[in-house]
Tab-separated table of C-alpha atoms and ligand atoms in Angstrom:
chain	number	residue	atom	x	y	z
T	24	MET	CA	102.626	12.931	96.228
T	25	ASN	CA	101.474	9.502	97.344
T	26	ILE	CA	101.719	8.123	100.906
T	27	VAL	CA	105.235	6.719	100.306
T	28	ASP	CA	106.628	9.966	98.914
T	29	ARG	CA	105.019	12.129	101.561
T	30	LEU	CA	106.447	9.963	104.351
T	31	ALA	CA	109.910	10.055	102.621
T	32	ASP	CA	109.574	13.840	102.446
T	33	LEU	CA	108.491	14.153	106.158
T	34	ALA	CA	111.430	11.916	107.166
T	35	GLN	CA	113.861	14.676	106.093
T	36	ILE	CA	112.576	16.877	108.932
T	37	GLY	CA	114.634	16.233	112.052
T	38	ALA	CA	116.854	13.686	110.294
T	39	THR	CA	119.910	12.678	112.203
T	40	ALA	CA	122.822	10.320	111.405
T	41	ALA	CA	120.966	7.532	113.229
T	42	GLY	CA	117.330	8.282	112.561
T	43	ILE	CA	114.843	11.114	113.257
T	44	ASP	CA	114.622	13.491	116.243
T	45	ARG	CA	111.331	15.275	116.516
T	46	ALA	CA	110.609	15.816	120.245
T	47	LEU	CA	107.465	17.916	121.024
T	48	PHE	CA	107.711	21.602	120.448
T	49	THR	CA	111.173	21.589	119.044
T	50	PRO	CA	111.865	23.301	115.660
T	51	ALA	CA	111.898	19.925	113.754
T	52	GLU	CA	108.542	18.789	115.313
T	53	HIS	CA	106.986	22.148	114.673
T	54	ALA	CA	108.159	21.960	111.000
T	55	ALA	CA	106.549	18.508	110.706
T	56	ARG	CA	103.217	19.914	111.981
T	57	GLU	CA	103.527	22.861	109.590
T	58	ARG	CA	104.194	20.493	106.685
T	59	PHE	CA	101.123	18.378	107.605
T	60	ALA	CA	98.914	21.484	107.866
T	61	ALA	CA	100.222	22.861	104.551
T	62	TRP	CA	99.476	19.480	102.761
T	63	ALA	CA	95.994	19.400	104.345
T	64	ARG	CA	95.167	22.873	103.233
T	65	ALA	CA	96.501	22.250	99.767
T	66	ASP	CA	94.223	19.172	99.613
T	67	GLY	CA	91.336	21.423	100.415
T	68	PHE	CA	90.687	20.555	104.067
T	69	ALA	CA	89.970	22.748	107.079
T	70	VAL	CA	92.800	22.882	109.622
T	71	GLU	CA	92.484	23.916	113.231
T	72	GLN	CA	94.587	23.413	116.464
T	73	ASP	CA	94.004	23.346	120.231
T	74	ARG	CA	96.290	24.747	122.953
T	75	ALA	CA	97.621	21.212	123.764
T	76	GLY	CA	99.261	21.288	120.335
T	77	ASN	CA	96.842	18.887	118.607
T	78	VAL	CA	96.176	19.642	114.985
T	79	PHE	CA	92.720	18.738	113.492
T	80	VAL	CA	92.114	18.380	109.755
T	81	ARG	CA	88.426	18.090	108.702
T	82	LEU	CA	86.377	16.972	105.707
T	83	ALA	CA	82.911	18.234	106.242
T	84	GLY	CA	80.048	15.686	106.395
T	85	ARG	CA	76.473	15.881	104.993
T	86	GLU	CA	74.818	16.038	108.425
T	87	ALA	CA	75.277	17.721	111.810
T	88	LEU	CA	76.900	14.769	113.478
T	89	PRO	CA	80.018	14.390	115.602
T	90	PRO	CA	83.145	13.515	113.471
T	91	ILE	CA	84.594	10.050	112.916
T	92	GLN	CA	88.208	10.483	113.784
T	93	CYS	CA	91.503	8.861	112.793
T	94	GLY	CA	95.054	10.074	113.524
T	95	SER	CA	98.293	9.361	115.335
T	96	HIS	CA	101.405	11.577	116.142
T	97	LEU	CA	104.184	13.369	114.353
T	98	ASP	CA	106.703	13.408	117.192
T	99	THR	CA	109.398	10.773	117.431
T	100	VAL	CA	111.621	9.163	120.037
T	101	LYS	CA	115.290	10.096	119.802
T	102	ASP	CA	116.791	8.679	116.672
T	103	GLY	CA	113.427	7.144	115.815
T	104	GLY	CA	111.936	5.992	112.531
T	105	ALA	CA	109.876	7.497	109.711
T	106	TYR	CA	106.703	5.538	110.190
T	107	ASP	CA	105.852	5.377	113.900
T	108	GLY	CA	103.035	7.835	114.299
T	109	ALA	CA	103.648	9.695	111.018
T	110	TYR	CA	102.031	6.787	109.096
T	111	GLY	CA	98.773	7.171	110.971
T	112	VAL	CA	98.708	11.013	110.408
T	113	ILE	CA	99.818	11.121	106.748
T	114	GLY	CA	97.945	7.858	106.029
T	115	GLY	CA	94.895	9.466	107.600
T	116	LEU	CA	95.211	12.428	105.240
T	117	GLU	CA	95.538	10.094	102.288
T	118	ALA	CA	92.347	8.224	103.425
T	119	LEU	CA	90.600	11.667	103.743
T	120	ARG	CA	91.724	12.407	100.086
T	121	LEU	CA	90.333	9.046	98.904
T	122	ILE	CA	86.973	9.740	100.683
T	123	ALA	CA	86.741	13.320	99.378
T	124	ALA	CA	87.241	12.100	95.854
T	125	ARG	CA	84.104	9.918	95.981
T	126	ALA	CA	80.893	11.328	94.414
T	127	GLU	CA	79.000	11.075	97.698
T	128	ARG	CA	80.156	12.879	100.862
T	129	PRO	CA	80.106	10.871	104.157
T	130	LEU	CA	77.264	11.656	106.630
T	131	HIS	CA	79.679	12.539	109.409
T	132	PRO	CA	82.625	14.921	109.224
T	133	ILE	CA	85.816	12.893	109.040
T	134	GLU	CA	88.757	14.142	110.973
T	135	VAL	CA	92.468	13.373	110.975
T	136	VAL	CA	94.249	14.445	114.159
T	137	ALA	CA	97.985	14.817	114.681
T	138	TRP	CA	98.064	14.276	118.493
T	139	ALA	CA	100.804	16.246	120.305
T	140	GLY	CA	103.650	14.555	122.168
T	141	GLU	CA	102.682	10.831	122.028
T	142	GLU	CA	106.203	9.606	122.740
T	143	GLY	CA	106.904	11.625	125.879
T	144	SER	CA	110.456	12.095	124.622
T	145	ARG	CA	110.854	15.700	125.790
T	146	PHE	CA	108.203	16.033	128.476
T	147	PRO	CA	108.209	13.113	130.812
T	148	VAL	CA	104.675	11.992	130.059
T	149	GLY	CA	103.506	10.217	126.809
T	150	THR	CA	100.239	10.465	124.907
T	151	LEU	CA	99.991	13.987	126.259
T	152	GLY	CA	97.895	15.691	123.610
T	153	SER	CA	95.302	12.917	123.330
T	154	SER	CA	95.047	12.617	127.082
T	155	VAL	CA	94.299	16.280	127.395
T	156	TYR	CA	91.667	16.018	124.630
T	157	ALA	CA	90.111	12.977	126.247
T	158	GLY	CA	89.927	14.773	129.640
T	159	ILE	CA	92.344	12.265	131.354
T	160	THR	CA	95.001	14.870	131.988
T	161	PRO	CA	93.642	18.311	132.955
T	162	TYR	CA	95.041	21.021	130.673
T	163	ALA	CA	96.479	22.857	133.671
T	164	THR	CA	98.444	19.722	134.639
T	165	ALA	CA	99.907	19.379	131.138
T	166	ALA	CA	100.639	23.154	130.990
T	167	ALA	CA	102.712	22.977	134.093
T	168	LEU	CA	104.830	19.942	132.993
T	169	VAL	CA	108.488	20.778	132.671
T	170	ALA	CA	110.610	19.296	129.851
T	171	ASP	CA	114.062	17.695	130.591
T	172	ASP	CA	115.581	20.938	129.331
T	173	GLY	CA	113.623	23.085	131.819
T	174	GLU	CA	110.945	24.656	129.597
T	175	SER	CA	107.322	24.323	130.655
T	176	PHE	CA	104.704	22.894	128.251
T	177	ALA	CA	102.704	26.188	128.253
T	178	ASP	CA	105.826	28.249	127.515
T	179	ALA	CA	106.895	25.823	124.805
T	180	PHE	CA	103.539	26.083	123.053
T	181	ALA	CA	103.589	29.876	123.224
T	182	GLY	CA	107.220	29.874	121.883
T	183	PRO	CA	108.370	29.754	118.255
T	184	ALA	CA	108.151	25.881	118.049
T	185	GLY	CA	104.651	25.640	119.490
T	186	LYS	CA	101.588	27.092	117.830
T	187	LEU	CA	101.218	26.862	114.078
T	188	THR	CA	101.000	30.155	112.259
T	189	GLY	CA	97.804	31.068	110.518
T	190	VAL	CA	95.830	28.116	112.023
T	191	PRO	CA	92.914	28.951	114.329
T	192	VAL	CA	93.222	27.790	117.948
T	193	ARG	CA	90.140	26.577	119.841
T	194	ASP	CA	89.445	24.349	122.710
T	195	ASP	CA	85.864	23.220	122.247
T	196	PHE	CA	86.438	20.261	119.892
T	197	PRO	CA	83.554	17.815	120.588
T	198	PRO	CA	84.397	14.184	121.145
T	199	PRO	CA	84.176	12.064	118.063
T	200	ALA	CA	81.591	9.374	117.366
T	201	ALA	CA	84.405	6.844	116.903
T	202	TYR	CA	88.198	6.666	116.585
T	203	VAL	CA	90.221	4.490	114.288
T	204	GLU	CA	94.010	4.680	114.386
T	205	LEU	CA	96.285	3.382	111.630
T	206	HIS	CA	99.794	2.376	112.777
T	207	ILE	CA	102.815	0.205	112.002
T	208	GLU	CA	102.966	-2.890	114.179
T	209	GLN	CA	106.425	-2.139	115.570
T	210	GLY	CA	107.028	-5.870	116.235
T	211	PRO	CA	107.670	-9.079	114.257
T	212	VAL	CA	104.345	-10.962	114.713
T	213	MET	CA	102.545	-10.030	111.459
T	214	GLU	CA	105.633	-10.476	109.215
T	215	ARG	CA	106.158	-13.919	110.645
T	216	SER	CA	102.547	-14.955	110.012
T	217	GLY	CA	102.354	-13.323	106.538
T	218	ALA	CA	99.588	-10.866	107.527
T	219	ARG	CA	99.479	-7.559	105.800
T	220	LEU	CA	96.683	-6.054	107.857
T	221	GLY	CA	96.222	-6.384	111.623
T	222	ILE	CA	93.120	-5.791	113.735
T	223	VAL	CA	94.260	-4.813	117.239
T	224	THR	CA	92.440	-6.477	120.120
T	225	ALA	CA	93.809	-4.429	123.021
T	226	ILE	CA	96.632	-2.039	123.914
T	227	ALA	CA	98.825	-2.851	126.819
T	228	GLY	CA	98.562	-0.608	129.887
T	229	GLN	CA	101.531	1.442	130.718
T	230	ARG	CA	103.003	3.051	133.853
T	231	ARG	CA	106.066	5.283	133.991
T	232	PHE	CA	108.014	6.056	137.108
T	233	SER	CA	110.776	8.485	138.014
T	234	VAL	CA	113.316	7.457	140.626
T	235	ARG	CA	115.854	9.641	142.403
T	236	ILE	CA	118.636	7.794	144.301
T	237	SER	CA	120.640	9.942	146.709
T	238	GLY	CA	123.841	8.622	148.062
T	239	THR	CA	127.058	10.301	149.012
T	240	ALA	CA	129.657	11.574	146.491
T	241	GLY	CA	133.309	11.245	147.446
T	242	HIS	CA	136.829	10.564	146.350
T	243	ALA	CA	137.038	7.288	144.391
T	244	GLY	CA	140.579	6.704	145.726
T	245	THR	CA	140.151	7.359	149.328
T	246	ILE	CA	136.641	6.092	150.579
T	247	PRO	CA	136.950	2.463	151.607
T	248	MET	CA	134.380	0.150	149.918
T	249	ALA	CA	132.654	-0.607	153.185
T	250	MET	CA	132.057	3.100	153.929
T	251	ARG	CA	130.400	4.058	150.577
T	252	SER	CA	126.816	4.999	149.785
T	253	ASP	CA	127.237	4.646	145.983
T	254	ALA	CA	124.097	5.795	144.145
T	255	LEU	CA	125.021	4.070	140.908
T	256	ALA	CA	125.717	0.686	142.520
T	257	ALA	CA	122.263	1.051	144.089
T	258	ALA	CA	120.795	2.007	140.681
T	259	ALA	CA	122.350	-1.192	139.221
T	260	ASP	CA	120.615	-3.330	141.755
T	261	LEU	CA	117.338	-1.490	140.980
T	262	VAL	CA	117.747	-2.012	137.156
T	263	LEU	CA	118.098	-5.777	137.794
T	264	ALA	CA	115.051	-5.783	140.161
T	265	VAL	CA	112.926	-3.966	137.442
T	266	GLU	CA	114.010	-6.642	134.918
T	267	ALA	CA	113.148	-9.392	137.295
T	268	ALA	CA	109.774	-7.837	137.897
T	269	GLY	CA	109.085	-7.886	134.200
T	270	ARG	CA	110.279	-11.453	133.804
T	271	ALA	CA	108.065	-12.654	136.680
T	272	HIS	CA	104.748	-11.827	134.958
T	273	PRO	CA	103.469	-13.322	131.694
T	274	ASP	CA	102.836	-10.948	128.781
T	275	SER	CA	104.449	-8.113	130.772
T	276	VAL	CA	107.623	-5.998	130.314
T	277	ALA	CA	109.547	-3.678	132.553
T	278	THR	CA	112.452	-1.477	131.424
T	279	VAL	CA	114.912	1.153	132.718
T	280	GLY	CA	115.613	3.141	129.559
T	281	ARG	CA	116.937	6.331	130.980
T	282	LEU	CA	119.546	6.889	133.684
T	283	VAL	CA	121.453	10.085	134.644
T	284	VAL	CA	124.515	9.828	136.888
T	285	GLU	CA	125.782	12.684	139.008
T	286	PRO	CA	128.406	13.930	138.801
T	287	ASN	CA	129.374	11.246	136.213
T	288	GLN	CA	133.160	11.471	136.714
T	289	THR	CA	135.606	8.616	136.596
T	290	ASN	CA	137.276	9.400	139.888
T	291	ILE	CA	134.154	10.299	142.011
T	292	VAL	CA	131.855	7.820	143.794
T	293	PRO	CA	128.448	8.629	142.258
T	294	GLY	CA	126.415	10.845	144.584
T	295	ALA	CA	123.105	10.647	142.842
T	296	VAL	CA	121.233	8.893	140.046
T	297	SER	CA	117.894	9.786	138.347
T	298	LEU	CA	116.245	7.043	136.314
T	299	ARG	CA	112.989	6.308	134.672
T	300	ILE	CA	111.056	3.019	134.586
T	301	ASP	CA	108.544	1.972	131.978
T	302	VAL	CA	106.228	-0.982	132.911
T	303	ARG	CA	103.620	-2.522	130.623
T	304	SER	CA	101.058	-5.373	130.482
T	305	VAL	CA	97.657	-6.068	128.851
T	306	ASP	CA	96.527	-6.942	132.416
T	307	ASP	CA	96.334	-3.911	134.823
T	308	ALA	CA	96.587	-6.272	137.820
T	309	ARG	CA	100.075	-7.324	136.618
T	310	ILE	CA	101.174	-3.698	136.320
T	311	ASP	CA	100.101	-3.233	139.918
T	312	ALA	CA	102.009	-6.396	140.888
T	313	MET	CA	105.181	-5.107	139.117
T	314	GLN	CA	104.811	-1.717	140.790
T	315	HIS	CA	104.541	-3.499	144.126
T	316	ALA	CA	107.706	-5.538	143.464
T	317	ILE	CA	109.610	-2.461	142.318
T	318	THR	CA	108.534	-0.419	145.327
T	319	ALA	CA	109.640	-3.197	147.668
T	320	ALA	CA	113.003	-3.330	145.824
T	321	THR	CA	113.567	0.387	146.316
T	322	GLU	CA	112.980	-0.038	150.065
T	323	ARG	CA	115.320	-3.131	150.279
T	324	ILE	CA	118.063	-1.470	148.210
T	325	GLY	CA	117.834	1.799	150.075
T	326	ALA	CA	118.374	0.097	153.474
T	327	ALA	CA	121.020	-2.308	152.228
T	328	ARG	CA	123.164	0.353	150.394
T	329	ARG	CA	122.404	3.297	152.772
T	330	VAL	CA	120.966	5.496	150.029
T	331	HIS	CA	117.732	7.407	149.908
T	332	VAL	CA	115.383	6.216	147.111
T	333	ALA	CA	112.388	8.340	146.099
T	334	LEU	CA	109.940	6.781	143.515
T	335	GLU	CA	107.197	8.818	141.865
T	336	VAL	CA	104.526	7.725	139.380
T	337	LEU	CA	104.816	9.985	136.282
T	338	GLU	CA	102.052	8.443	134.150
T	339	SER	CA	99.545	5.669	134.280
T	340	ARG	CA	97.482	4.476	131.379
T	341	ARG	CA	95.129	1.603	131.741
T	342	ALA	CA	95.166	-1.363	129.364
T	343	ALA	CA	92.688	-0.488	126.614
T	344	PRO	CA	90.557	-3.229	125.017
T	345	MET	CA	89.398	-2.071	121.586
T	346	SER	CA	85.707	-1.730	120.836
T	347	PRO	CA	84.269	-5.131	119.932
T	348	VAL	CA	81.782	-3.498	117.495
T	349	LEU	CA	84.485	-1.406	115.758
T	350	ARG	CA	86.771	-4.512	115.661
T	351	ALA	CA	84.035	-6.453	113.873
T	352	VAL	CA	83.627	-3.610	111.270
T	353	ILE	CA	87.333	-3.328	110.704
T	354	GLY	CA	87.687	-7.115	110.674
T	355	THR	CA	85.257	-7.327	107.688
T	356	VAL	CA	87.111	-4.610	105.869
T	357	CYS	CA	90.583	-6.087	106.541
T	358	ASN	CA	89.613	-9.677	105.631
T	359	ALA	CA	88.231	-8.484	102.320
T	360	LEU	CA	91.589	-6.825	101.467
T	361	ASP	CA	93.950	-9.443	102.929
T	362	PRO	CA	93.096	-13.184	103.299
T	363	ASN	CA	95.915	-13.409	105.970
T	364	ALA	CA	94.650	-10.544	108.081
T	365	MET	CA	95.096	-11.308	111.798
T	366	ALA	CA	93.988	-10.067	115.244
T	367	LEU	CA	96.782	-9.135	117.676
T	368	ALA	CA	97.470	-7.127	120.836
T	369	SER	CA	99.644	-4.096	120.925
T	370	GLY	CA	102.544	-3.930	123.340
T	371	ALA	CA	103.334	-0.406	122.178
T	372	GLY	CA	101.341	2.525	123.510
T	373	HIS	CA	99.149	4.650	121.225
T	374	ASP	CA	96.849	7.660	121.249
T	375	ALA	CA	94.004	5.179	120.812
T	376	MET	CA	94.537	4.236	124.564
T	377	CYS	CA	93.265	7.718	125.536
T	378	LEU	CA	90.485	7.908	122.977
T	379	ALA	CA	89.236	4.412	124.095
T	380	GLN	CA	88.456	5.968	127.458
T	381	ILE	CA	85.745	8.157	125.932
T	382	VAL	CA	84.577	6.702	122.624
T	383	PRO	CA	84.565	3.384	120.782
T	384	SER	CA	88.122	3.021	119.407
T	385	ALA	CA	89.969	0.576	117.271
T	386	MET	CA	93.331	0.174	115.403
T	387	ILE	CA	94.542	-1.184	112.156
T	388	PHE	CA	98.206	-2.335	111.905
T	389	VAL	CA	100.521	-2.967	108.962
T	390	PRO	CA	103.623	-5.049	109.317
T	391	SER	CA	107.093	-3.749	110.305
T	392	ILE	CA	110.061	-5.229	108.331
T	393	ARG	CA	112.077	-7.328	110.888
T	394	GLY	CA	109.810	-5.883	113.542
T	395	GLU	CA	112.119	-2.855	113.821
T	396	SER	CA	110.790	0.233	115.404
T	397	HIS	CA	111.955	3.231	117.658
T	398	VAL	CA	115.123	2.935	115.555
T	399	GLY	CA	116.181	4.705	112.328
T	400	THR	CA	116.010	1.531	110.345
T	401	GLU	CA	112.198	1.178	110.943
T	402	ARG	CA	110.593	0.144	107.583
T	403	THR	CA	107.305	-1.073	106.098
T	404	ALA	CA	106.875	-2.213	102.500
T	405	PRO	CA	105.404	0.484	100.292
T	406	ALA	CA	102.637	-1.821	99.146
T	407	ASP	CA	101.662	-2.532	102.729
T	408	LEU	CA	101.584	1.234	103.446
T	409	GLU	CA	99.177	1.718	100.592
T	410	LEU	CA	97.054	-1.221	101.573
T	411	GLY	CA	96.695	0.159	105.128
T	412	VAL	CA	95.508	3.447	103.865
T	413	GLU	CA	92.870	1.644	101.635
T	414	ALA	CA	91.761	-0.325	104.759
T	415	LEU	CA	91.509	2.868	106.874
T	416	ALA	CA	89.464	4.683	104.202
T	417	ALA	CA	87.171	1.715	103.796
T	418	ALA	CA	86.813	1.358	107.643
T	419	LEU	CA	85.995	4.998	108.075
T	420	LEU	CA	83.212	4.747	105.404
T	421	ALA	CA	81.885	1.536	106.942
T	422	VAL	CA	81.697	3.251	110.398
T	423	ASP	CA	80.073	6.282	108.762
T	424	ARG	CA	77.351	4.014	107.303
T	425	ASP	CA	76.740	1.909	110.421
T	426	PRO	CA	73.760	3.378	112.345
T	427	SER	CA	74.265	1.278	115.406
T	428	LEU	CA	77.764	2.947	115.850
T	429	THR	CA	77.472	6.585	115.337
T	430	HIS	CA	74.237	8.298	114.335
T	431	SER	CA	73.585	10.594	117.248
T	432	VAL	CA	73.138	14.251	116.409
T	433	VAL	CA	75.632	16.678	118.001
X	510	GLV	C1	105.262	4.764	122.315
X	510	GLV	O1	105.607	4.418	121.169
X	510	GLV	C2	105.435	3.821	123.359
X	510	GLV	O2	104.839	2.726	123.274
X	510	GLV	O3	106.138	4.127	124.346
X	511	MN	MN1	103.443	5.516	117.661
X	512	MN	MN1	106.680	5.271	119.392
């Protein structure tokens, strides 16, 4: 099967009426990791996993050197698309096949990693597997995280939808020499400019918050308007304050994407609301400024509406400039394959943010049709999917040959 067929096959796993649901350590996500491991084994590569749920597929190199890595994630958002993450993993496997078919083996081992739980769609934190691997999140912290359905990360990994069967588990994977992630753009910029390959300059930093607003529940018919502590009305004010914080800063975004109302009944004044906020910018100082504005809003709204507002930081990922040296190598490869190749920043988060904290890291993008992503209609033209794989294979080989980048013995 080629990349297009494999992605179509994988898209059946977790398919819903509106898209794909593969939240971390659910049966569908587990089945996707199993399918990836089975393809990799059938292609002749070694497969291993760690206790964070990351799956490592390796082509041996000629020398005792740290691996050159690529990869992405197999989990999806709710009703997500077939390419976000899956393209970088299955495309990585295709690149590995292309490299393995050459007469000469690479000097370094080449690895493809399916990072666990990039989306944070079941556990409240994103880029979870790659942040444990990079030492940003201690394993014990990840293990203790509790999913929205009440199961802990450690229990979920130990359960039937966690560990892969017949795949060795170890936790001493060395850091790679370099990391290159292939991904769909997830926005409209490349399509508009006619680029088929993108060289990512930086990935926006990201902070996630959890907010609990506690008011007073009561009878919707009897409590006078002036005597209410309505948690949902307070949440509405906060949603608008978050939007205003995002609008106030250039190249920045702020979103409330999740809101749970209690008790959520037509004839009861809402007693409590839990919501989550997602704030991003390529400039960490702007993320700090938005956090400051949102914190001030919680204090103002709490006092004005007589509710208690508790705000907690769930996750903080710094903006990640991509390695200039790797960008130059990838730029040469991409420009040779696409005369319209372009450099662009990523507003979406990626596992490369975590890898960039420990090793030179870079990303290659292919365009998204109409810029659609995180929806079931997410698409990329088959020829662009194939070109991206060609670019990734060429980039991994160029990195392998570049002594300034990687030639340190393990
Ligand atoms: C992941 O796709 C994110 O950017 O939230
Ligand atoms: Mn992704
Ligand atoms: Mn995503």
